[in-house]
PDB file of C-alpha atoms and ligand atoms in Angstrom:
ATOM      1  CA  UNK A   1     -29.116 -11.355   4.646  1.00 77.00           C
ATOM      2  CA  UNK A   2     -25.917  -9.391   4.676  1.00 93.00           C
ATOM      3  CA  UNK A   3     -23.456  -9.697   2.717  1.00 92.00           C
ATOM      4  CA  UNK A   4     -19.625 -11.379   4.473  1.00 96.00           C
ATOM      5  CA  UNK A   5     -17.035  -8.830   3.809  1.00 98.00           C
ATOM      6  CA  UNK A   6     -13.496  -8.881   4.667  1.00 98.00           C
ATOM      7  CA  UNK A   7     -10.947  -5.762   4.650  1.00 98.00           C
ATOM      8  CA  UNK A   8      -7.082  -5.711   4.495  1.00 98.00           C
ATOM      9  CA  UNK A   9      -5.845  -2.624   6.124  1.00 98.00           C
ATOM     10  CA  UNK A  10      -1.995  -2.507   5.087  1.00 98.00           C
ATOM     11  CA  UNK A  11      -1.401   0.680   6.514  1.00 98.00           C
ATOM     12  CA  UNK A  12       1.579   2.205   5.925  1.00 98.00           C
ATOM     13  CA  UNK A  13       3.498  -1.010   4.504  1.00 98.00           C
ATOM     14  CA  UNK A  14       3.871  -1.700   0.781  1.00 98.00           C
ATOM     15  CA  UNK A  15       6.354  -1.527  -2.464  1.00 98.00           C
ATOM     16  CA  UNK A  16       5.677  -2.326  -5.885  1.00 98.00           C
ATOM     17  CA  UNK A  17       7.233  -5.704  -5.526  1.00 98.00           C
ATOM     18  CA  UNK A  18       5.171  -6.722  -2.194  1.00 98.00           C
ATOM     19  CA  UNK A  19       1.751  -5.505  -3.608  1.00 98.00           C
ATOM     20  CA  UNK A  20       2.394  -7.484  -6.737  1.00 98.00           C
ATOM     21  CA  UNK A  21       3.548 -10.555  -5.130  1.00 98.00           C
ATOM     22  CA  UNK A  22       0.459 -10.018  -2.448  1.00 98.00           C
ATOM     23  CA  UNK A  23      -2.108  -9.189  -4.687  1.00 98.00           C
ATOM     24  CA  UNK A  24      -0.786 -12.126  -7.051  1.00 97.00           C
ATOM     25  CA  UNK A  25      -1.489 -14.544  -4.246  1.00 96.00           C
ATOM     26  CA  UNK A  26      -4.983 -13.092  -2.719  1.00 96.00           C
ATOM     27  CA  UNK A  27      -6.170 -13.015  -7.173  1.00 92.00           C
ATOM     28  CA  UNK A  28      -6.693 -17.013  -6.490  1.00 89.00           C
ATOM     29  CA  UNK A  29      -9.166 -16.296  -4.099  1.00 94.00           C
ATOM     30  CA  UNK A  30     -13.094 -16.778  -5.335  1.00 93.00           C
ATOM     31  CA  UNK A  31     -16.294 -16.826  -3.302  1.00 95.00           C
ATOM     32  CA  UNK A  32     -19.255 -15.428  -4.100  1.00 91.00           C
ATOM     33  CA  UNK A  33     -21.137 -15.553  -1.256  1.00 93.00           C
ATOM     34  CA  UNK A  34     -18.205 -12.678   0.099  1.00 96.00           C
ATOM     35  CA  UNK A  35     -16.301  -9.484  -0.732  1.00 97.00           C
ATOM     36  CA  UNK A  36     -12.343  -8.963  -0.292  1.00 98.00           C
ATOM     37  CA  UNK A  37     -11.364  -5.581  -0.247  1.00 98.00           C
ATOM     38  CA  UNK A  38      -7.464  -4.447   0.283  1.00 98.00           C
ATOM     39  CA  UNK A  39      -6.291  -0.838   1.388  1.00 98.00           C
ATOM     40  CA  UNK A  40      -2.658  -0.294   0.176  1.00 98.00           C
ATOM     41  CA  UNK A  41      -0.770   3.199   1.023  1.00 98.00           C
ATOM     42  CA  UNK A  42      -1.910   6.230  -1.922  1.00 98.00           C
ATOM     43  CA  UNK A  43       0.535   5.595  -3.846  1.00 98.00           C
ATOM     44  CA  UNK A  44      -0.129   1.701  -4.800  1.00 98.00           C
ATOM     45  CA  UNK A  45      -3.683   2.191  -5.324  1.00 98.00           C
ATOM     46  CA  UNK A  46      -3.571   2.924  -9.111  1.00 98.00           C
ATOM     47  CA  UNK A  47      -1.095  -0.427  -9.685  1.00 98.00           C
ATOM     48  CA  UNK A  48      -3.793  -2.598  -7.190  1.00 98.00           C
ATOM     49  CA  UNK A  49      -6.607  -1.574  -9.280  1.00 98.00           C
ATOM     50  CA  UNK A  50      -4.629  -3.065 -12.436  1.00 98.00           C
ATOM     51  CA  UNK A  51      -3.903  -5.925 -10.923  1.00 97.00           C
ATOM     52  CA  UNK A  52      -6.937  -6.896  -8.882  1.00 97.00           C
ATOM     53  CA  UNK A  53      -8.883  -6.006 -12.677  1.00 95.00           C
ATOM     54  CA  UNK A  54      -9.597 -10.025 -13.263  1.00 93.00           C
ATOM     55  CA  UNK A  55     -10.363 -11.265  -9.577  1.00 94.00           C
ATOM     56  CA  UNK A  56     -13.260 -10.202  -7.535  1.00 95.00           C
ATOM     57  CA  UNK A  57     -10.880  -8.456  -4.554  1.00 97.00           C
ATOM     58  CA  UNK A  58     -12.360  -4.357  -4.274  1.00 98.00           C
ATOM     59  CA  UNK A  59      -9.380  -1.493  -3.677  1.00 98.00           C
ATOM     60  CA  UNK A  60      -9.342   0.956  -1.330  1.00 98.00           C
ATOM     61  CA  UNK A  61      -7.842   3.930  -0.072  1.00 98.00           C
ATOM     62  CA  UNK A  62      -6.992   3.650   4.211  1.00 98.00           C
ATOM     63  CA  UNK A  63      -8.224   8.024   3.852  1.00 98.00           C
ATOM     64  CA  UNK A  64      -9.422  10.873   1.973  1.00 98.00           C
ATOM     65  CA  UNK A  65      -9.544  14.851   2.061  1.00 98.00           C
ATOM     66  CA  UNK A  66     -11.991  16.522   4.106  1.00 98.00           C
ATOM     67  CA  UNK A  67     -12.483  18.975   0.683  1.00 98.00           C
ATOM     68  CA  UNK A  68     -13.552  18.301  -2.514  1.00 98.00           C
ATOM     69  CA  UNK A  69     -10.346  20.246  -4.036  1.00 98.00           C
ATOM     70  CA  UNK A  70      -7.975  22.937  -4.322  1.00 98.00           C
ATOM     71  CA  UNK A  71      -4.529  24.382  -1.837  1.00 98.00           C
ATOM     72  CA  UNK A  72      -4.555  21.300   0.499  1.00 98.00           C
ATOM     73  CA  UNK A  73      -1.420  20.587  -0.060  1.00 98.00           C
ATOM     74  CA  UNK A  74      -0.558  17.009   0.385  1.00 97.00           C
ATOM     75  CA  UNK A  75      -4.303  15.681   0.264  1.00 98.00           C
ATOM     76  CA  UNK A  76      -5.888  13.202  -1.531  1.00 98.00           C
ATOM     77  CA  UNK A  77      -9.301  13.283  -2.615  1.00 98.00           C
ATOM     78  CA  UNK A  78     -12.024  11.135  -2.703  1.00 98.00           C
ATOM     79  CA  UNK A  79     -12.621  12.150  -6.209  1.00 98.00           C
ATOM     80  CA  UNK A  80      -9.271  11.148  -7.176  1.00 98.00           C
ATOM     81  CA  UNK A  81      -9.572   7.742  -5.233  1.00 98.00           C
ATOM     82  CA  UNK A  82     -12.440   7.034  -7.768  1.00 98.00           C
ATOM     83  CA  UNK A  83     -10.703   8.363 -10.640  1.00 98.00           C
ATOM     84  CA  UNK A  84      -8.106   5.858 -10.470  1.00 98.00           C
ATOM     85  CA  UNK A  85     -10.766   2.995 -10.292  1.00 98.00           C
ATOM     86  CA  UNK A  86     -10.927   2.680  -6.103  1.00 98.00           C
ATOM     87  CA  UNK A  87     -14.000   2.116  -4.644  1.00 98.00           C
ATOM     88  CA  UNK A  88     -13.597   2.123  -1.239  1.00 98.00           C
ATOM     89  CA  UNK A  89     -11.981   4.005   1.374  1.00 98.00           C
ATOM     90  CA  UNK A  90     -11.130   4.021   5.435  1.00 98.00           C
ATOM     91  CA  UNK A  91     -12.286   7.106   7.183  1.00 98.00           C
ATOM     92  CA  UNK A  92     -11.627   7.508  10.747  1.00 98.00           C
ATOM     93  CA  UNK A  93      -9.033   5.193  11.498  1.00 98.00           C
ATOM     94  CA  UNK A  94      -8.072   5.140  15.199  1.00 97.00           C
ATOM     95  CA  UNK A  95      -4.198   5.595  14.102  1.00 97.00           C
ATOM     96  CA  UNK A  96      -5.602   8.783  11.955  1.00 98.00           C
ATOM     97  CA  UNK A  97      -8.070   9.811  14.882  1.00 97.00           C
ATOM     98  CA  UNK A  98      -5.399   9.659  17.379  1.00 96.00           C
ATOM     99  CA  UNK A  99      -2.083  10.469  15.573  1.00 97.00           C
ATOM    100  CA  UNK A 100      -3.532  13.280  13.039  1.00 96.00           C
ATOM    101  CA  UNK A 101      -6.185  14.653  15.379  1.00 95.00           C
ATOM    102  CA  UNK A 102      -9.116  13.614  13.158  1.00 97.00           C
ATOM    103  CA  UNK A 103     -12.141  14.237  15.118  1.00 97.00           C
ATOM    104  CA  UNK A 104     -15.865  13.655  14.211  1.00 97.00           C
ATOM    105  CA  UNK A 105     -16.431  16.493  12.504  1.00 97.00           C
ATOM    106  CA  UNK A 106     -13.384  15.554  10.153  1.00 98.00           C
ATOM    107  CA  UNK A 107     -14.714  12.228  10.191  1.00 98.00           C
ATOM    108  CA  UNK A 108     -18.119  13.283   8.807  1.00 98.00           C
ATOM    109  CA  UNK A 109     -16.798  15.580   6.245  1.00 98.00           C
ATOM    110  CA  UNK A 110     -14.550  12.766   4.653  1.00 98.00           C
ATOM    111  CA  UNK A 111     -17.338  10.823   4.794  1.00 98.00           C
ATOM    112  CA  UNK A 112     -19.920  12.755   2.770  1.00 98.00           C
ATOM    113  CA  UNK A 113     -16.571  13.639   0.288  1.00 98.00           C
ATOM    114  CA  UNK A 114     -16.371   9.686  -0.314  1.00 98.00           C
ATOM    115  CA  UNK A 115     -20.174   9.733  -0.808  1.00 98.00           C
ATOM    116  CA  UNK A 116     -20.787  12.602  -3.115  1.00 98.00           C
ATOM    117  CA  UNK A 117     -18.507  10.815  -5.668  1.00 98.00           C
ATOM    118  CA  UNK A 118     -19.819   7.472  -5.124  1.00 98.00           C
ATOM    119  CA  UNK A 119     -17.104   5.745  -2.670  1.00 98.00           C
ATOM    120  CA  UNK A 120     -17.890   2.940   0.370  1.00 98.00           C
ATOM    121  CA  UNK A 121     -16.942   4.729   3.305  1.00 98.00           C
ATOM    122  CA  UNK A 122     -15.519   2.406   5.814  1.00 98.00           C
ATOM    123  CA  UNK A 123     -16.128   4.835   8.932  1.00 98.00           C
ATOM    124  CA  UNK A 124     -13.929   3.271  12.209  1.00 98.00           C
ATOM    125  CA  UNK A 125     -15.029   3.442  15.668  1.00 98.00           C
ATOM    126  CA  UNK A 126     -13.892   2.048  19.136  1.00 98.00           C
ATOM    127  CA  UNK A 127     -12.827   3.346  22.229  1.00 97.00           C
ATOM    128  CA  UNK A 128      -9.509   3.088  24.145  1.00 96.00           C
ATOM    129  CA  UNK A 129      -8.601   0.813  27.178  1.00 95.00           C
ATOM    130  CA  UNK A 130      -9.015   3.444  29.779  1.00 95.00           C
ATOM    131  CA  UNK A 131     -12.385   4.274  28.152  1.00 96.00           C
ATOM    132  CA  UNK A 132     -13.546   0.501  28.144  1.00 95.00           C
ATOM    133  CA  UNK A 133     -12.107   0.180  31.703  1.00 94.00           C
ATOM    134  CA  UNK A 134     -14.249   3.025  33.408  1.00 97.00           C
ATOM    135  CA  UNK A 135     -17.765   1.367  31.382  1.00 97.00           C
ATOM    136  CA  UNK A 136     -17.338   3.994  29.015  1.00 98.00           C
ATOM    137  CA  UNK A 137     -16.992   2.432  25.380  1.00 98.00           C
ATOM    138  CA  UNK A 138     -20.922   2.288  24.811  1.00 98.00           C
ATOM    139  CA  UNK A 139     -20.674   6.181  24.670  1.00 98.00           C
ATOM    140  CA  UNK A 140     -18.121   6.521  23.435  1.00 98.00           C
ATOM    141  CA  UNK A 141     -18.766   4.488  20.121  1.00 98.00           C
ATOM    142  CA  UNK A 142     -22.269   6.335  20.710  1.00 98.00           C
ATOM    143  CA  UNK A 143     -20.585   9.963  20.456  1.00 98.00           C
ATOM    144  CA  UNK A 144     -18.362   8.782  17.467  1.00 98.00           C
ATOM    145  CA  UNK A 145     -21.658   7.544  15.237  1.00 98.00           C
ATOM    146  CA  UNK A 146     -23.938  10.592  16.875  1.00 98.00           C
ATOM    147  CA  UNK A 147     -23.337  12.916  13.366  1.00 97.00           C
ATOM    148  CA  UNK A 148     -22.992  10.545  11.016  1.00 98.00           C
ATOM    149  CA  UNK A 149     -26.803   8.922  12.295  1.00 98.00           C
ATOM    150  CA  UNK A 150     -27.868  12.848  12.379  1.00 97.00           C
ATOM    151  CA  UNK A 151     -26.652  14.223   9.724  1.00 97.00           C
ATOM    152  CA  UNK A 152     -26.401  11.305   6.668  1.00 98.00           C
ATOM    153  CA  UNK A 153     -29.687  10.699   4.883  1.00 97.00           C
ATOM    154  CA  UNK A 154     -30.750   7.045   4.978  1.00 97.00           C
ATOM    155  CA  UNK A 155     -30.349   6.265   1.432  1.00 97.00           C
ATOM    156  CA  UNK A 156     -26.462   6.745   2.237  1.00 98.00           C
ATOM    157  CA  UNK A 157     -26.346   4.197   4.522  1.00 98.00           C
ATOM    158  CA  UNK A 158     -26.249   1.850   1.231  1.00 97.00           C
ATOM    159  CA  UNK A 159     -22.383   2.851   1.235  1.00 98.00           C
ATOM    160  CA  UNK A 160     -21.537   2.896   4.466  1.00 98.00           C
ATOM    161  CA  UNK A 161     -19.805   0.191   6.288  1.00 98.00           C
ATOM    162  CA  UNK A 162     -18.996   0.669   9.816  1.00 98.00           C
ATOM    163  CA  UNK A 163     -16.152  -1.038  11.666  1.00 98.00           C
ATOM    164  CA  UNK A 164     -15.457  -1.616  15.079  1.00 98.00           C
ATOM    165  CA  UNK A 165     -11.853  -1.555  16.259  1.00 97.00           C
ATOM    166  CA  UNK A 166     -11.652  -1.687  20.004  1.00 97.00           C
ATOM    167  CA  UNK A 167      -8.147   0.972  20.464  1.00 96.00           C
ATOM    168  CA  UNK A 168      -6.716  -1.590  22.372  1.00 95.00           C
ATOM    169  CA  UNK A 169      -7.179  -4.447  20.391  1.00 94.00           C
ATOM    170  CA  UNK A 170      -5.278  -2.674  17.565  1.00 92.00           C
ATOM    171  CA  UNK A 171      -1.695  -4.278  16.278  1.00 90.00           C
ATOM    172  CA  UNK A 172      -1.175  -5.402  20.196  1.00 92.00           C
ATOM    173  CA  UNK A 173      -2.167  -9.607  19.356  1.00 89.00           C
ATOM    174  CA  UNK A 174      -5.258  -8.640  22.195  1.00 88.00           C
ATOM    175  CA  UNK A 175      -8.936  -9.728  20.874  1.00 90.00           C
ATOM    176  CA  UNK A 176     -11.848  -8.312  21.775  1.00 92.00           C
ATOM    177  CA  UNK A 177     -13.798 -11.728  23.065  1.00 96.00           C
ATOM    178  CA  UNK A 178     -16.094 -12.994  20.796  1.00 97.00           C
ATOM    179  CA  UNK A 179     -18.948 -12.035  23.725  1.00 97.00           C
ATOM    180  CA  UNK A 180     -17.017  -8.728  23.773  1.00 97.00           C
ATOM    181  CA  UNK A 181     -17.480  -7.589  20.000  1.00 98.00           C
ATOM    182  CA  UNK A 182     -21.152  -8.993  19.393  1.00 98.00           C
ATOM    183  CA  UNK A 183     -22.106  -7.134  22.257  1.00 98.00           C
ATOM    184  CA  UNK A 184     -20.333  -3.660  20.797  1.00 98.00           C
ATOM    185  CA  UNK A 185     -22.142  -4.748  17.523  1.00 98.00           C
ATOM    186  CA  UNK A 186     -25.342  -5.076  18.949  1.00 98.00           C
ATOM    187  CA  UNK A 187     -25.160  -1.955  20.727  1.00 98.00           C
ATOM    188  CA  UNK A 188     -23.833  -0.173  17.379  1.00 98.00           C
ATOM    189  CA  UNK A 189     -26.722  -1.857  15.426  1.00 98.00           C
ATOM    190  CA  UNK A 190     -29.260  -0.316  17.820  1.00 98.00           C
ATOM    191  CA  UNK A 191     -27.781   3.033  17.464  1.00 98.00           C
ATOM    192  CA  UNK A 192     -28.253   2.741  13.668  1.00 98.00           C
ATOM    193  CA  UNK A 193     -32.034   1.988  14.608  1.00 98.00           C
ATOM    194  CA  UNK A 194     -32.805   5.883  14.818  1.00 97.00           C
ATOM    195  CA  UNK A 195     -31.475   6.492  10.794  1.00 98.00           C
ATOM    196  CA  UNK A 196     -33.682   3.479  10.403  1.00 98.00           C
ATOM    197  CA  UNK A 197     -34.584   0.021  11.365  1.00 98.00           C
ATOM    198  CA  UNK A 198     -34.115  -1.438   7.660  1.00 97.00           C
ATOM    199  CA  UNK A 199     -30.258   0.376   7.984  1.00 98.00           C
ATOM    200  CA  UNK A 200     -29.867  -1.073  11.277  1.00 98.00           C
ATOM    201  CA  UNK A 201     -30.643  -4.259   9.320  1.00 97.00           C
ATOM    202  CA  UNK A 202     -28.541  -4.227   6.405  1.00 97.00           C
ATOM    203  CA  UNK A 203     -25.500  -2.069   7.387  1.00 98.00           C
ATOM    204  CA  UNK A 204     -22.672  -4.151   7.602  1.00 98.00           C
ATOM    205  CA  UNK A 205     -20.365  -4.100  10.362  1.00 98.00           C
ATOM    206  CA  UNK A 206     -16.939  -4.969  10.856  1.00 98.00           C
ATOM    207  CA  UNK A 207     -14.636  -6.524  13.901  1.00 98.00           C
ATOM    208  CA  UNK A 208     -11.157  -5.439  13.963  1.00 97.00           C
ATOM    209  CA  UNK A 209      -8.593  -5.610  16.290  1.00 96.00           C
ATOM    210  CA  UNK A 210      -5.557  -8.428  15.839  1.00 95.00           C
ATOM    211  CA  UNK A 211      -8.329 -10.595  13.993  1.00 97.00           C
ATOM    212  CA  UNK A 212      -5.985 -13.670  12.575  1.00 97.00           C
ATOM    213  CA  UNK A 213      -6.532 -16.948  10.890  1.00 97.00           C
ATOM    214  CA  UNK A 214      -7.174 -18.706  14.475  1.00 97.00           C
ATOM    215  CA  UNK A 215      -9.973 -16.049  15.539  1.00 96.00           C
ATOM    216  CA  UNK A 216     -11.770 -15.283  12.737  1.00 97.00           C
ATOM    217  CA  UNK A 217     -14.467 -18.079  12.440  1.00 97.00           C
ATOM    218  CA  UNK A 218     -15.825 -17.534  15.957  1.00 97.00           C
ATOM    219  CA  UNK A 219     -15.615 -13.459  15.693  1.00 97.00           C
ATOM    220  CA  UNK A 220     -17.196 -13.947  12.421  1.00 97.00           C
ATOM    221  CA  UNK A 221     -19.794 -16.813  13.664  1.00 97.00           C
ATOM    222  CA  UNK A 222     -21.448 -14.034  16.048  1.00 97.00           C
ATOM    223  CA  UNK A 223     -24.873 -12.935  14.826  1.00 97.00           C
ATOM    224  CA  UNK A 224     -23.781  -8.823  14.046  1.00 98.00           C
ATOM    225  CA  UNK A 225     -20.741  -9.071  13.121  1.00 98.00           C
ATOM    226  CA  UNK A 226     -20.348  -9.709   8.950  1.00 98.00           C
ATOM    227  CA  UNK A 227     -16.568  -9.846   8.752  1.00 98.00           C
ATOM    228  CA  UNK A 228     -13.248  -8.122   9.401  1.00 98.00           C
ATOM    229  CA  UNK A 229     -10.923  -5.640   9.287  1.00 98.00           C
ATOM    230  CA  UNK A 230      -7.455  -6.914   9.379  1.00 98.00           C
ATOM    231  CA  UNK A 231      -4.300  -5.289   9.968  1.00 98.00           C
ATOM    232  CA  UNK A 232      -1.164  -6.852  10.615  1.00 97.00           C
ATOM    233  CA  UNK A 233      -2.117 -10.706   9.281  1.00 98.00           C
ATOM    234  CA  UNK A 234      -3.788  -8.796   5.837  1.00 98.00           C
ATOM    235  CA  UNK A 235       0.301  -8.574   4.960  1.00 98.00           C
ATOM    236  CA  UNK A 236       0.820 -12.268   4.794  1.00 97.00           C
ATOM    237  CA  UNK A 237      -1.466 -13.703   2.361  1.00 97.00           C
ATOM    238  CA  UNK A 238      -1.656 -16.898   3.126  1.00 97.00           C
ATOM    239  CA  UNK A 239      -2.707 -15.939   6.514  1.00 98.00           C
ATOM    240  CA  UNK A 240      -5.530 -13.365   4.913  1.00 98.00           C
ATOM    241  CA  UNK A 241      -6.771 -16.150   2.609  1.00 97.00           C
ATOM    242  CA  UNK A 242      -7.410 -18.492   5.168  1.00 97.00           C
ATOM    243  CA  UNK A 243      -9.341 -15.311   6.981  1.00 98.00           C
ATOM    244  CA  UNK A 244     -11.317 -14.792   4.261  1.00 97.00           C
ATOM    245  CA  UNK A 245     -12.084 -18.215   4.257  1.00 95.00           C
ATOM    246  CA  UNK A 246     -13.512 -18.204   7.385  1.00 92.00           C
TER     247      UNK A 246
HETATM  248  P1  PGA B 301      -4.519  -5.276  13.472  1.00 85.38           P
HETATM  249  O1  PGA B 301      -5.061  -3.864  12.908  1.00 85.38           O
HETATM  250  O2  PGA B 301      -5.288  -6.358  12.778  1.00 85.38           O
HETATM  251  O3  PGA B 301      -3.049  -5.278  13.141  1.00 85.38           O
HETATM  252  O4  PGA B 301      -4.767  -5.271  14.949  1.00 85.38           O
HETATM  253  C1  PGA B 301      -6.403  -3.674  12.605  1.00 85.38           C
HETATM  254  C2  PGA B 301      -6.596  -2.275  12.056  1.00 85.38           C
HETATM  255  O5  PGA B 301      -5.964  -1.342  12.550  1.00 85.38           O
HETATM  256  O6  PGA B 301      -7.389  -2.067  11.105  1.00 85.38           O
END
């Protein structure tokens, strides 16, 4: 059985007064049968850590470095993510893929950064509306998985989660259907059938896309997919709760 797991994605919104009040609210929340994890901007993950401490949400970062360390001026690594007391982290965002040119070779080397110092890697895929219009997104999501189910051993699979976040679904209040997404899941699932049929089995995988309180239980309800990750409604807490409650 795998494990329900829901992700906030705040992206590139957050001050020290809205991740306190925010993380003050989503504390409350308790369910053991499910994991919470928020991604706040770099900066805030060191003051989420201290105040998620007493409640069972996880902290993330929403990227890492490609390199383990040194003149990359600007970076952050994955080392440093766990340092602070982050366990998690996004790699492969479709807003990194597409507005920093992160391809899959960047994708795989943050990757096996976030796993050589112990780190979930969250690793996003989807394709784009033109893609999905021509029949496309099958290979598409089948090229953006092709080196990580090459090149990662199957005992790393234990820390990977994978998410799919159809492009245009993204911030733009469109849903994948429910049909839609368990039928992107499936296919995913039977890609991760040549690492191995017991990580096909256990590797969770996320729907994302403009997931809100009045989606989530029949996304959720579909037989691959084992949660979220949520964008815009992981801001209002209220509106994440009742997601996580779903
Ligand atoms: P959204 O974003 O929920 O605002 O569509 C999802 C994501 O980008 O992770």
């Amino acid at each position: 059985m795998r494990r329900r797991l829901i992700a906030g994605n705040w992206k590139m919104n957050a001050s020290v007064d809205s991740v306190r009040t925010l993380l003050r609210a989503l504390s409350e929340f308790q369910d053991d049968s499910k994991d919470v994890v928020v991604f706040p901007p770099a900066p805030y993950l060191a003051l989420a850590v201290e105040l998620t401490k007493q409640s069972q949400i996880g902290v993330g970062a929403q990227t890492c470095a490609a390199y383990e360390s040194g003149a990359y001026t600007g970076e952050v690594a994955a080392s440093m993510v766990h340092d602070i007391g982050a366990r998690h982290v996004l790699v492969g965002h479709s807003e990194r893929r597409s507005l920093f040119a992160e391809n899959d070779d960047a994708v795989l080397a943050k990757t096996q950064q976030a796993l050589a110092v112990g780190l979930t890697a969250y690793v996003c895929v989807g394709e784009t509306l033109a893609q999905r219009q021509v029949g496309d997104e099958q290979a598409v999501v089948a090229q953006q998985l092709r080196r990580l189910v090459t090149e990662l051993a199957p005992a790393d699979w234990q820390h990977i989660v994978i998410a799919y976040e159809p492009v245009w679904a993204i911030g733009t209040g469109e849903t994948a259907t429910p049909a839609q997404a368990q039928a992107m899941h499936a296919f995913i699932r039977s890609q991760l059938q040549q690492v191995s049929a017991e990580v096909a089995e256990r590797t969770p995988i996320l729907y994302g896309g403009s997931v809100k309180a009045a989606n989530a239980e029949e996304l959720f309800s579909q037989p691959d997919i084992d949660g979220g990750l949520v964008g815009g409604a992981s801001l209002d807490a209220q509106e994440f709760l009742a997601i996580c409650r779903s």
